[in-house]
XYZ file of C-alpha atoms in Angstrom:
585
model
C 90.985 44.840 -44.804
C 87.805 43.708 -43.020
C 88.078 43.046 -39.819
C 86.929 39.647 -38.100
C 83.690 39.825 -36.433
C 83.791 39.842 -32.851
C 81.474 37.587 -30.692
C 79.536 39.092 -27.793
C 79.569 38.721 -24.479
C 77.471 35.957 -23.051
C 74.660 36.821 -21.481
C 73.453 35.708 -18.070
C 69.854 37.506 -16.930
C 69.258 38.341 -13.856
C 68.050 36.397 -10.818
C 63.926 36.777 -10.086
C 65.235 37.554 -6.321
C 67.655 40.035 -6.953
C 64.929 42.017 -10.083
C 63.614 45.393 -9.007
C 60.543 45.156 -10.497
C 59.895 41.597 -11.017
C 60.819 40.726 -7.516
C 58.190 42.447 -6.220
C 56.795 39.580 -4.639
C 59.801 38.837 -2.532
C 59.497 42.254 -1.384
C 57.704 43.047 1.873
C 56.479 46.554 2.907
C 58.679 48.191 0.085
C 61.709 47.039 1.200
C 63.724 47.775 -1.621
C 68.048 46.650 -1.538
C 70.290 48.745 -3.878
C 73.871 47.458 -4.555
C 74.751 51.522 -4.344
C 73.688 52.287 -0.937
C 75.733 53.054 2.077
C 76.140 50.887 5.302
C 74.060 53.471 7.082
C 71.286 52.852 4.068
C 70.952 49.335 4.608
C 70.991 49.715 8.857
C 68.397 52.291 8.638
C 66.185 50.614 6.002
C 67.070 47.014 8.568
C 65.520 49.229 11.614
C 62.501 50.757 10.046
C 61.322 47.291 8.817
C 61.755 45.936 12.426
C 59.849 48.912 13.947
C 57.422 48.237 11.206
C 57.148 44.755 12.014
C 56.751 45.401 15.690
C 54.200 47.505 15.340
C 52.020 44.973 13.323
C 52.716 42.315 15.856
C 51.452 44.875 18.901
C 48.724 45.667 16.329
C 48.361 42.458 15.194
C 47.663 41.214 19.104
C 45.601 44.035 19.549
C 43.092 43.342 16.918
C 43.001 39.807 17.404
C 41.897 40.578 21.312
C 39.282 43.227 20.132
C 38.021 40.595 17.879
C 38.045 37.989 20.871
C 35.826 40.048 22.670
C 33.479 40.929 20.192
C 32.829 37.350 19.855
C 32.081 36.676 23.338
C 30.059 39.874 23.349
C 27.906 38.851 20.650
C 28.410 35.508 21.738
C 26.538 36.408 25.190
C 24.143 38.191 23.414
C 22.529 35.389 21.077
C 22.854 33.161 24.251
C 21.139 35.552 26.092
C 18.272 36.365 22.727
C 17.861 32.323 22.486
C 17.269 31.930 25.759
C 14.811 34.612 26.155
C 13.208 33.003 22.765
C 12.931 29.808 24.244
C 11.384 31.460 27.230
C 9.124 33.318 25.103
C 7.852 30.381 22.750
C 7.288 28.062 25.643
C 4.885 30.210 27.116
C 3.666 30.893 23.625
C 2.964 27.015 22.962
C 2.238 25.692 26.279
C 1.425 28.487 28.608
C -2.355 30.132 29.384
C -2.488 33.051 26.840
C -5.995 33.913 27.949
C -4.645 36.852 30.114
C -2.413 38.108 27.704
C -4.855 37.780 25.341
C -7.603 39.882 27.563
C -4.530 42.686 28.172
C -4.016 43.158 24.786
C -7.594 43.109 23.444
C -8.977 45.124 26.337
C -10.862 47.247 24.721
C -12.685 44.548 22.351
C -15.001 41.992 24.046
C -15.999 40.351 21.010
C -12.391 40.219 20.361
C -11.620 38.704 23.360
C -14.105 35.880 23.158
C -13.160 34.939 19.692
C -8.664 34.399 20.419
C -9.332 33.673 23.818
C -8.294 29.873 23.087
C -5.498 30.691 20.233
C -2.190 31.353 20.616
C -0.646 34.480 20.467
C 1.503 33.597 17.144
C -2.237 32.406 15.813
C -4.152 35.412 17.006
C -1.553 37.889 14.814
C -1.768 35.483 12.102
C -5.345 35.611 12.345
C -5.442 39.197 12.490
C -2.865 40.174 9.542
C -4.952 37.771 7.340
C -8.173 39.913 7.981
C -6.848 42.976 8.046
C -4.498 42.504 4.511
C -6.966 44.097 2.416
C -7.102 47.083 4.862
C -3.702 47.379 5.019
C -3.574 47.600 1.631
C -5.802 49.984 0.678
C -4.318 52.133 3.295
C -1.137 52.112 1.793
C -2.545 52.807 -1.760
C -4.621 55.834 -0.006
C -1.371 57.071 1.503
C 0.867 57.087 -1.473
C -2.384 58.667 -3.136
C -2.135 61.578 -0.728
C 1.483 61.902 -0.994
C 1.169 62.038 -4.289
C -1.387 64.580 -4.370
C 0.394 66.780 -1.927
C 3.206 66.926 -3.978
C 1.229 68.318 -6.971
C -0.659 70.856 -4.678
C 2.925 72.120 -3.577
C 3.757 72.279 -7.641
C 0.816 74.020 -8.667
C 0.799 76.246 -5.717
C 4.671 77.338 -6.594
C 3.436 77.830 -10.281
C 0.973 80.045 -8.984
C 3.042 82.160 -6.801
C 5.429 82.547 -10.006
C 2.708 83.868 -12.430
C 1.605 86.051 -9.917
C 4.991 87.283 -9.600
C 5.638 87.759 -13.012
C 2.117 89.331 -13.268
C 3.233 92.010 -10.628
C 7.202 92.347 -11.121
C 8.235 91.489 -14.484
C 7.422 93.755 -17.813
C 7.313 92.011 -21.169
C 9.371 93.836 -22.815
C 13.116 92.034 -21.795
C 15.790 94.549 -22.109
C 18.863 93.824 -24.071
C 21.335 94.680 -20.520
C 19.313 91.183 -19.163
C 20.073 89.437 -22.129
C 23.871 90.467 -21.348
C 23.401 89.499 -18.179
C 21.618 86.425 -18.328
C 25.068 85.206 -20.766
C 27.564 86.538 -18.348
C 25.538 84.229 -15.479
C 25.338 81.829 -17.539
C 29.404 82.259 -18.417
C 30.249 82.611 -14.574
C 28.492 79.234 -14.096
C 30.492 77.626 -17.198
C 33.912 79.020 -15.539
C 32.749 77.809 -12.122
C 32.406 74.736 -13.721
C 35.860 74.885 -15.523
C 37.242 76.317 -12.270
C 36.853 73.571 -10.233
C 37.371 71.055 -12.898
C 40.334 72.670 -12.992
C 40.999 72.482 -9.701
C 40.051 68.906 -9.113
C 42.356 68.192 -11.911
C 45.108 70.165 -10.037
C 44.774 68.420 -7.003
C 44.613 65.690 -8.922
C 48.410 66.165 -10.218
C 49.773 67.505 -7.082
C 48.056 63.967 -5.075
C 50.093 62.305 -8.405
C 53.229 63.914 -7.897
C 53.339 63.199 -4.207
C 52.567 59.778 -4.544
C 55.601 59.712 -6.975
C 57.950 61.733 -5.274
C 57.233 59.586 -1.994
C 57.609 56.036 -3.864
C 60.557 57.693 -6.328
C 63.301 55.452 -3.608
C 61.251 52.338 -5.226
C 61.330 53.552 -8.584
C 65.234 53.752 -9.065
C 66.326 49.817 -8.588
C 63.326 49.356 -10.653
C 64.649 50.847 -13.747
C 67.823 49.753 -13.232
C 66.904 46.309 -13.104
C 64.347 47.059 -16.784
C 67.756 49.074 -18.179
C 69.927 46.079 -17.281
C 66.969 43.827 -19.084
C 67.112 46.130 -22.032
C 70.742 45.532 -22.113
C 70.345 41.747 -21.642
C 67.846 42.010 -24.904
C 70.048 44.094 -26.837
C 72.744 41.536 -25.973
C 70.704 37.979 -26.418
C 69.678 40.106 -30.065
C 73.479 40.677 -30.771
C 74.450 37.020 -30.143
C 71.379 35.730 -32.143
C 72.491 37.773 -34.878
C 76.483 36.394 -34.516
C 75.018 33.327 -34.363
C 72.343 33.486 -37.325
C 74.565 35.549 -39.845
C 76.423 32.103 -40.655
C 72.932 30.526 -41.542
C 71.639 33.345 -43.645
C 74.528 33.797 -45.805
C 74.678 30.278 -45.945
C 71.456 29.717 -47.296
C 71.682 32.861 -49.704
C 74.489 30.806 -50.949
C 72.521 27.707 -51.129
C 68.992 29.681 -53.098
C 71.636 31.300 -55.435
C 72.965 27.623 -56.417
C 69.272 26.089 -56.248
C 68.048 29.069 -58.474
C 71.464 28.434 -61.269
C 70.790 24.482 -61.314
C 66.827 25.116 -61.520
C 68.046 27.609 -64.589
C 70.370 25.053 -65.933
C 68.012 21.872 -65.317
C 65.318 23.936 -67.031
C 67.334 24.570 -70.129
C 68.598 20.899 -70.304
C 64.800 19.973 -69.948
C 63.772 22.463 -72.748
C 66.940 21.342 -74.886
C 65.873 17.792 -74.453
C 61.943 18.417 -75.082
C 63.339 20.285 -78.268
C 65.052 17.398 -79.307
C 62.778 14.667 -78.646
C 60.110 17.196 -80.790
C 62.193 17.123 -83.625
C 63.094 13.567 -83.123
C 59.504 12.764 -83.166
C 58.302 14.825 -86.416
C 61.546 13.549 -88.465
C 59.935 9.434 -87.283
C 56.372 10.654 -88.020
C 57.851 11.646 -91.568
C 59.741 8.720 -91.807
C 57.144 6.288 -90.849
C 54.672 8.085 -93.377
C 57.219 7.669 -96.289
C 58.894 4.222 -95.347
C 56.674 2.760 -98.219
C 57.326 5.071 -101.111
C 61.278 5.378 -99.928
C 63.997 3.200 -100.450
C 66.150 1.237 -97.625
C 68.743 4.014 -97.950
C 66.770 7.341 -97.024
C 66.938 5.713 -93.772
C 71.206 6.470 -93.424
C 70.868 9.997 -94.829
C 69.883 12.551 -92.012
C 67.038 15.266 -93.199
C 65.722 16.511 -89.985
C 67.318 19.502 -90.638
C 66.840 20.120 -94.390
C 64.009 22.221 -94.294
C 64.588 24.680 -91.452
C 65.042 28.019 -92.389
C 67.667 29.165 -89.575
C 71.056 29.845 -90.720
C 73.851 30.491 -88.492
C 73.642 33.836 -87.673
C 70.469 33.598 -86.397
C 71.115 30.649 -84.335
C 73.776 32.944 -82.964
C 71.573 36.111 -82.207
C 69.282 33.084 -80.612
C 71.766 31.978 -78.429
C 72.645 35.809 -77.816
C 69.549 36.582 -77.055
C 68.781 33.420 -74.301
C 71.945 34.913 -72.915
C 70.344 38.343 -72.690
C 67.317 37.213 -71.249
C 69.324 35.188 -68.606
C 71.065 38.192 -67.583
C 67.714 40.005 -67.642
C 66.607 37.745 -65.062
C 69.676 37.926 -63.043
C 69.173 41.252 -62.852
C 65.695 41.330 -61.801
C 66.463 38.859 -59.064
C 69.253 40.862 -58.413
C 67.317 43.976 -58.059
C 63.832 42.733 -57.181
C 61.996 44.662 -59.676
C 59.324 42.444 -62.246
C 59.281 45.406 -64.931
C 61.809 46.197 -67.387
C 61.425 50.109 -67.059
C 62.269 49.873 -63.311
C 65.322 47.840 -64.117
C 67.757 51.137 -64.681
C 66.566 53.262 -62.320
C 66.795 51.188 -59.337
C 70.519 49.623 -60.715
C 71.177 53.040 -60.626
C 70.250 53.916 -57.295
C 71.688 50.603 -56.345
C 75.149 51.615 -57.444
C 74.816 54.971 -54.915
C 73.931 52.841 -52.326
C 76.827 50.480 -52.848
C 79.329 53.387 -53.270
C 77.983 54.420 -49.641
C 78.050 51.203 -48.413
C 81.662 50.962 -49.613
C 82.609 53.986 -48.464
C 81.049 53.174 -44.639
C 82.616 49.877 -44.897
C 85.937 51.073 -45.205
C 85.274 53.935 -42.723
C 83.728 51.069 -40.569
C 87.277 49.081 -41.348
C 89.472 51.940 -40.540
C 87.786 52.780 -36.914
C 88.010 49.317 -35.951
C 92.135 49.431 -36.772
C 92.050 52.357 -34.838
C 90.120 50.622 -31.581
C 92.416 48.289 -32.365
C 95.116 50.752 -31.593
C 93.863 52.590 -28.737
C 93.741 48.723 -27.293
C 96.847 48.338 -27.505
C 98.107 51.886 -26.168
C 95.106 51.886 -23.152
C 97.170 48.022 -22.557
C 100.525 49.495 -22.525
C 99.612 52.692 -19.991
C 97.015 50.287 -17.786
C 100.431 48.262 -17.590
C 102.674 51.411 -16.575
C 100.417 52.867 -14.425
C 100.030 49.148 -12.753
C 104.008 49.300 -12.488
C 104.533 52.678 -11.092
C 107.200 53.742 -13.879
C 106.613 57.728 -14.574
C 108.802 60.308 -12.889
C 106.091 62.343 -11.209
C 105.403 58.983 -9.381
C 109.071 58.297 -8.356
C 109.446 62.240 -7.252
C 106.359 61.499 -5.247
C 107.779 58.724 -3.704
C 110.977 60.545 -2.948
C 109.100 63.474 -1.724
C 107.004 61.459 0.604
C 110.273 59.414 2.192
C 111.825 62.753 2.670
C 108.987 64.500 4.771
C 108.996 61.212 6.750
C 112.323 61.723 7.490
C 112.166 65.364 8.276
C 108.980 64.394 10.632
C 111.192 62.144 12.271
C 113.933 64.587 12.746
C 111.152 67.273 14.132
C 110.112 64.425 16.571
C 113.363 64.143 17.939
C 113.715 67.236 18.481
C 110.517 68.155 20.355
C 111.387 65.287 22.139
C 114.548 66.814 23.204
C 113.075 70.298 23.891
C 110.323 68.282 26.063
C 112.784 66.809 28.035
C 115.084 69.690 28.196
C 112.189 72.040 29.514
C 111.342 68.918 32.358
C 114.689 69.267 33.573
C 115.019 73.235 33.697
C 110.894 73.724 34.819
C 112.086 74.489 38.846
C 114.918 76.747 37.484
C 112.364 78.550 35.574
C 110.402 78.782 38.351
C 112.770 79.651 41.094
C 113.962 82.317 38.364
C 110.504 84.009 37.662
C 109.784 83.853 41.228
C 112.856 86.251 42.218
C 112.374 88.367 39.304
C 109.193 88.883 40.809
C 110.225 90.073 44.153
C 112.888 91.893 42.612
C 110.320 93.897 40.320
C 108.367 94.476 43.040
C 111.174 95.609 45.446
C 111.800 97.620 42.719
C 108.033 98.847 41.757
C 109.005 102.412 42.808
C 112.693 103.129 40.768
C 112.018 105.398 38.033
C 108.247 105.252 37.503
C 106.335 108.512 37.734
C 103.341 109.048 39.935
C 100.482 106.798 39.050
C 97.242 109.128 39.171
C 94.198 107.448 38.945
C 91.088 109.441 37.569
C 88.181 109.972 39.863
C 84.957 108.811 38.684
C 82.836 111.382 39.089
C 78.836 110.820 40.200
C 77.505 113.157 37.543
C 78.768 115.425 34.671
C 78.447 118.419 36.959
C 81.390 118.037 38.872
C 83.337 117.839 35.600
C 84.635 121.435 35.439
C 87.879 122.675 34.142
C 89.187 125.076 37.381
C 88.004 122.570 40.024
C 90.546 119.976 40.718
C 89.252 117.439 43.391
C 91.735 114.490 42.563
C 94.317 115.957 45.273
C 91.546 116.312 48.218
C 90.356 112.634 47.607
C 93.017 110.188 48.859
C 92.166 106.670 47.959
C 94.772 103.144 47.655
C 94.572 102.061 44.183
C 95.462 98.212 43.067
C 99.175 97.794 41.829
C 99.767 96.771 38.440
C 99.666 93.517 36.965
C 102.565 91.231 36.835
C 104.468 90.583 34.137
C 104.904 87.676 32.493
C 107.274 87.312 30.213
C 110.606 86.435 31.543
C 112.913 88.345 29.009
C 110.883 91.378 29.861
C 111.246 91.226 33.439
C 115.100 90.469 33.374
C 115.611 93.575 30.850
C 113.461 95.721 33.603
C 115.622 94.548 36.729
C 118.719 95.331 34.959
C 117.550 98.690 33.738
C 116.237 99.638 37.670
C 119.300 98.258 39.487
C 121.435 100.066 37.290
C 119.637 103.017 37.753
C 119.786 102.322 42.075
C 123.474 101.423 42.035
C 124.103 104.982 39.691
C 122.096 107.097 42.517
C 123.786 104.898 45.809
C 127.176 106.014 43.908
C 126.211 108.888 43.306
C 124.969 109.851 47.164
C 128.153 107.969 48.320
C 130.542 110.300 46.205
C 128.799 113.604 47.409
C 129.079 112.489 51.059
C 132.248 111.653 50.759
C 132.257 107.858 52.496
C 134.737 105.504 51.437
C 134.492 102.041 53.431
C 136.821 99.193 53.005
C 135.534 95.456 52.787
C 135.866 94.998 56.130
C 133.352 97.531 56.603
C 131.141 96.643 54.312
C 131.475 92.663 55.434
C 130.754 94.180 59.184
C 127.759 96.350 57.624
C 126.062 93.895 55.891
C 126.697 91.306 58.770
C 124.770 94.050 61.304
C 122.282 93.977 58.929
C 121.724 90.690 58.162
C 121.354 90.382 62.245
C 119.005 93.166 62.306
C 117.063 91.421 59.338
C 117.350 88.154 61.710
C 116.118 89.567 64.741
C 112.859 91.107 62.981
C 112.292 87.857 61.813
C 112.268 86.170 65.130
C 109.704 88.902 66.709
C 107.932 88.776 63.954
C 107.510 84.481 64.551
C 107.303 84.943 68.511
C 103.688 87.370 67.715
C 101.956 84.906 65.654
C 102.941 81.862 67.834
C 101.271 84.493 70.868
C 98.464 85.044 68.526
C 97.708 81.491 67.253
C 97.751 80.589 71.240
C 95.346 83.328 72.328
C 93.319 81.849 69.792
C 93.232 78.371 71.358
C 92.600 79.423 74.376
C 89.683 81.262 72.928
C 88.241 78.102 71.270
C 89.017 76.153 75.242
C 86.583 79.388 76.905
C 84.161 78.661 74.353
C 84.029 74.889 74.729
C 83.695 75.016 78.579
C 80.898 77.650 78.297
C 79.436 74.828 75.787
C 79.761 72.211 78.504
C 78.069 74.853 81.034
C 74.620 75.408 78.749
C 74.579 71.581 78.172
C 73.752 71.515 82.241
C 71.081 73.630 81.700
C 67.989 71.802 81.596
C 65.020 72.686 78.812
C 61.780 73.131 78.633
C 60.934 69.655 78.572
C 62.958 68.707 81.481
C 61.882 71.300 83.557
C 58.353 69.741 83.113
C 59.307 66.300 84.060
C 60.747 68.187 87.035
C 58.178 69.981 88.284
C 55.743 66.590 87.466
C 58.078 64.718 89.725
C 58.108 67.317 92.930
C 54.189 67.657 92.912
C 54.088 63.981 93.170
C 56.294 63.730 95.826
C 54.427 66.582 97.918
C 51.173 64.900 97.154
C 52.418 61.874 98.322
C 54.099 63.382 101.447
C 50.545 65.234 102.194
C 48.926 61.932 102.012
């Protein structure tokens, strides 16, 4: 089963704006827009141009005010040249040139007397016309000379090589010159190839860098020829879908022209036939109508003497069959000679077989386009609806970490808030541990030794021990700072305390009652109190002492201020000569 051909697409070429190579003159200064660059691309392309275009305008006003003032320059010289010309050619035509005349031909009376009326323009005409022949002949004596100089140089050099050769060279060439003379003469061919060679390379590399630099510009140019070639091959494919209709159409129509040409030729040759016979039976007929009776005419002889029976008029009509077959054939085949007739029907049936056998291999991959089609239609459709499990697991999955991220929220929330509320407890709590660790720093800790860092490795000798003669306050430990640590040490240190106080207490035998121990921690407390308040009274004495301190210091402040400076004391002593001088006067 064939299957129906399939029109193409139509085709619609590409705008001359938007064509990467013949778009070129929309283009300025390479700018070159691909459909597959970034944002970033298209921004950065956007500010080089405008750079680019400001510096043309700056250069632009640049050149065009260098090129203003080398017009007034030149300007204010041919103002300045005509000027002095007209200057010079007034004096030339009306002026008195017999003093210029006399300064310039002051060596030749004779001279003198003959331009002294002329003008100067007239005097050097007058003067290059009688002195052309001169000049010549100078010039023909100089380039003589020149010439002759040059051949005295030649000969002289030809000279100083015979000699040479006279002195230095044998006549007898050995054969290691001859070698020598071709490896010169092969260094200067490879020098030659060398930097042929190298100009060549250079050559490339310049090439290749001119490519690799414009290869930005060469991509949406290629694109834009591929997407022509594919235009082409498209405008050829709907020429073709639309021509195939007219060529089979008018095979169809030569086929029935050539069968009625065939059959209007064999009615034409049947009729000739007939009218031939037709026209020797009335040639006969007219020659015998006087020698035969009325009714010869009735009785039909045309055929009485031919000498074709009918067998033979069947193998005729076999054989006009044959040879119409023969020429179907070598229509059908498009050979002119019999001999080439079986041959190429015989290749013509291979080909056929193939061409059968591709058709139907043709047929059977279009049924099965057909068929992916349809299956690529029915998955595009389920993966546009979502309907596999993976996807609904997914789904589920992703609903249930939502809700566990919720959850998690709330809960951080809650320890947030929680840990808000209990921060001053915390602190109050890590605060007493504190003091209680260090009240306790001393309960059931060995003696802390610290090592004695010793100025040289001298002193480092096994039976003398100078860490007990050196007494020096080391820095307490660190604090530490986790809580659970810290309560798990106070317990461990109190319990040891309270174990040696009961301990003491049972081998000294005291036994107090609460009362007691009410009134004993009550003396204490007291005590504590009492400490306290002398402790409060010295700092208050100390933090007066220290005001009164700053007050001694602030009136002996005030007392300098009264005590005059330099400059005063100048003014002073200015002021009580005065006075005496006046007094005295």
């Amino acid at each position: 089963m064939a299957t129906p051909l399939v029109a193409p697409k139509p085709v619609h070429p590409t705008p001359m704006r938007h064509h990467g190579l013949l778009g070129i003159s929309y283009v300025r200064q390479h700018m070159m827009i691909d459909e597959r660059w970034a944002p970033n691309a298209h921004i950065e392309e956007f500010h080089d141009m405008a750079n680019l275009l400001a510096k043309r305008l700056i250069f632009k006003n640049l050149e065009s005010n260098a090129y203003r003032k080398t017009l007034k320059k030149s300007a204010r010289r041919l103002r300045i040249q005509c000027r002095d010309g007209r200057c010079v050619l007034q004096n030339v035509m009306n002026g008195e040139n017999v003093a210029a005349i006399r300064n310039v031909l002051i060596n030749r009376k004779d001279m003198q007397r003959l331009y002294q009326k002329m003008n100067v323009y007239q005097v050097v005409d007058n003067i290059n016309q009688r002195t052309f022949v001169m000049r010549k002949e100078r010039d023909r004596l100089n380039h003589r000379l020149a010439r002759l100089k040059d051949e005295y140089k030649r000969k002289l050099l030809e000279r100083a090589t015979i000699e040479n050769r006279i002195k230095y060279q044998n006549e007898f060439i050995l054969e290691e010159e001859f070698r020598m003379r071709e490896f010169k003469k092969k260094i200067v061919n490879s020098d030659v190839r060398l930097t042929a060679i190298r100009t060549i390379n250079s050559t490339y590399k310049k090439i290749i860098q001119v490519l690799r630099h414009d290869e930005i510009f060469y991509e949406p140019i290629l694109r834009s020829l591929c997407r022509d070639i594919d235009d082409q091959a498209s405008f050829i494919k709907h020429i073709l879908y639309l021509g195939m209709p007219a060529i089979a159409k008018f095979n169809q129509l030569s086929e029935e022209f050539r069968q009625m040409d065939e059959k209007s030729r064999k009615s034409t040759q049947l009729k000739l036939a007939v009218l031939m016979d037709f026209r020797r039976t009335s040639l006969k007929r007219f020659s015998n109508t006087v020698k035969a009776p009325k009714e010869s005419l009735v009785i039909n002889i045309a055929k009485r003497y031919t000498r074709e029976t009918k067998s033979m008029l069947k193998l005729k009509n076999q054989l006009e069959e044959i040879e119409t077959i023969i020429k179907q054939i070598k229509v059908a085949t498009l050979c002119s000679r019999a001999t080439e007739i079986f041959p190429r029907i015989k290749v013509q049936m291979e080909h056929n077989i193939k061409l059968m056998k591709r058709n139907e291999i043709g047929t059977i991959s279009n049924e099965f386009l057909i068929f992916k089609n349809k299956v690529a239609e029915e998955q595009e459709s389920v993966l546009l609806h979502n309907y596999f499990e993976e996807e609904e697991d997914r789904a589920n999955r992703i609903r249930w970490l939502e809700e566990a991220i919720i959850i998690e929220d709330s809960n951080e929330a809650i320890t947030l808030k929680h840990m808000k509320h209990r921060t001053d407890t915390f602190v109050v709590l890590r605060y007493t541990l504190w003091n209680l660790l260090d009240i306790l720093r001393y309960v059931d800790k060995p003696t802390r030794i610290v090592p004695v860092q010793y100025p040289n490795t001298y002193l480092k000798l096994p039976l003398l021990k100078f860490d007990m003669l050196i007494m020096r306050a080391s820095a307490p430990p660190g604090f530490e700072q986790n809580t659970k640590t810290m309560l798990s040490m106070v317990e461990r240190k109190l319990t040891i305390l309270m174990n040696a106080y009961k301990y003491l207490m049972a081998i000294q035998n005291i036994k107090m009652t609460p009362r007691q121990m009410h009134n004993f921690w009550k003396t204490y407390h007291e005590g504590f109190l009492e400490i306290q308040n002398v402790i409060e009274e010295k700092e208050a004495m100390r933090d007066k002492s220290a005001l009164e301190d700053g007050q001694d210091v602030f009136e002996d402040a005030k007392l300098l201020q009264t005590v005059p400076n330099r400059k005063q004391i100048k003014t002073q002593s200015a002021r009580i000569v005065e006075e005496l001088s006046k007094k005295e006067d």
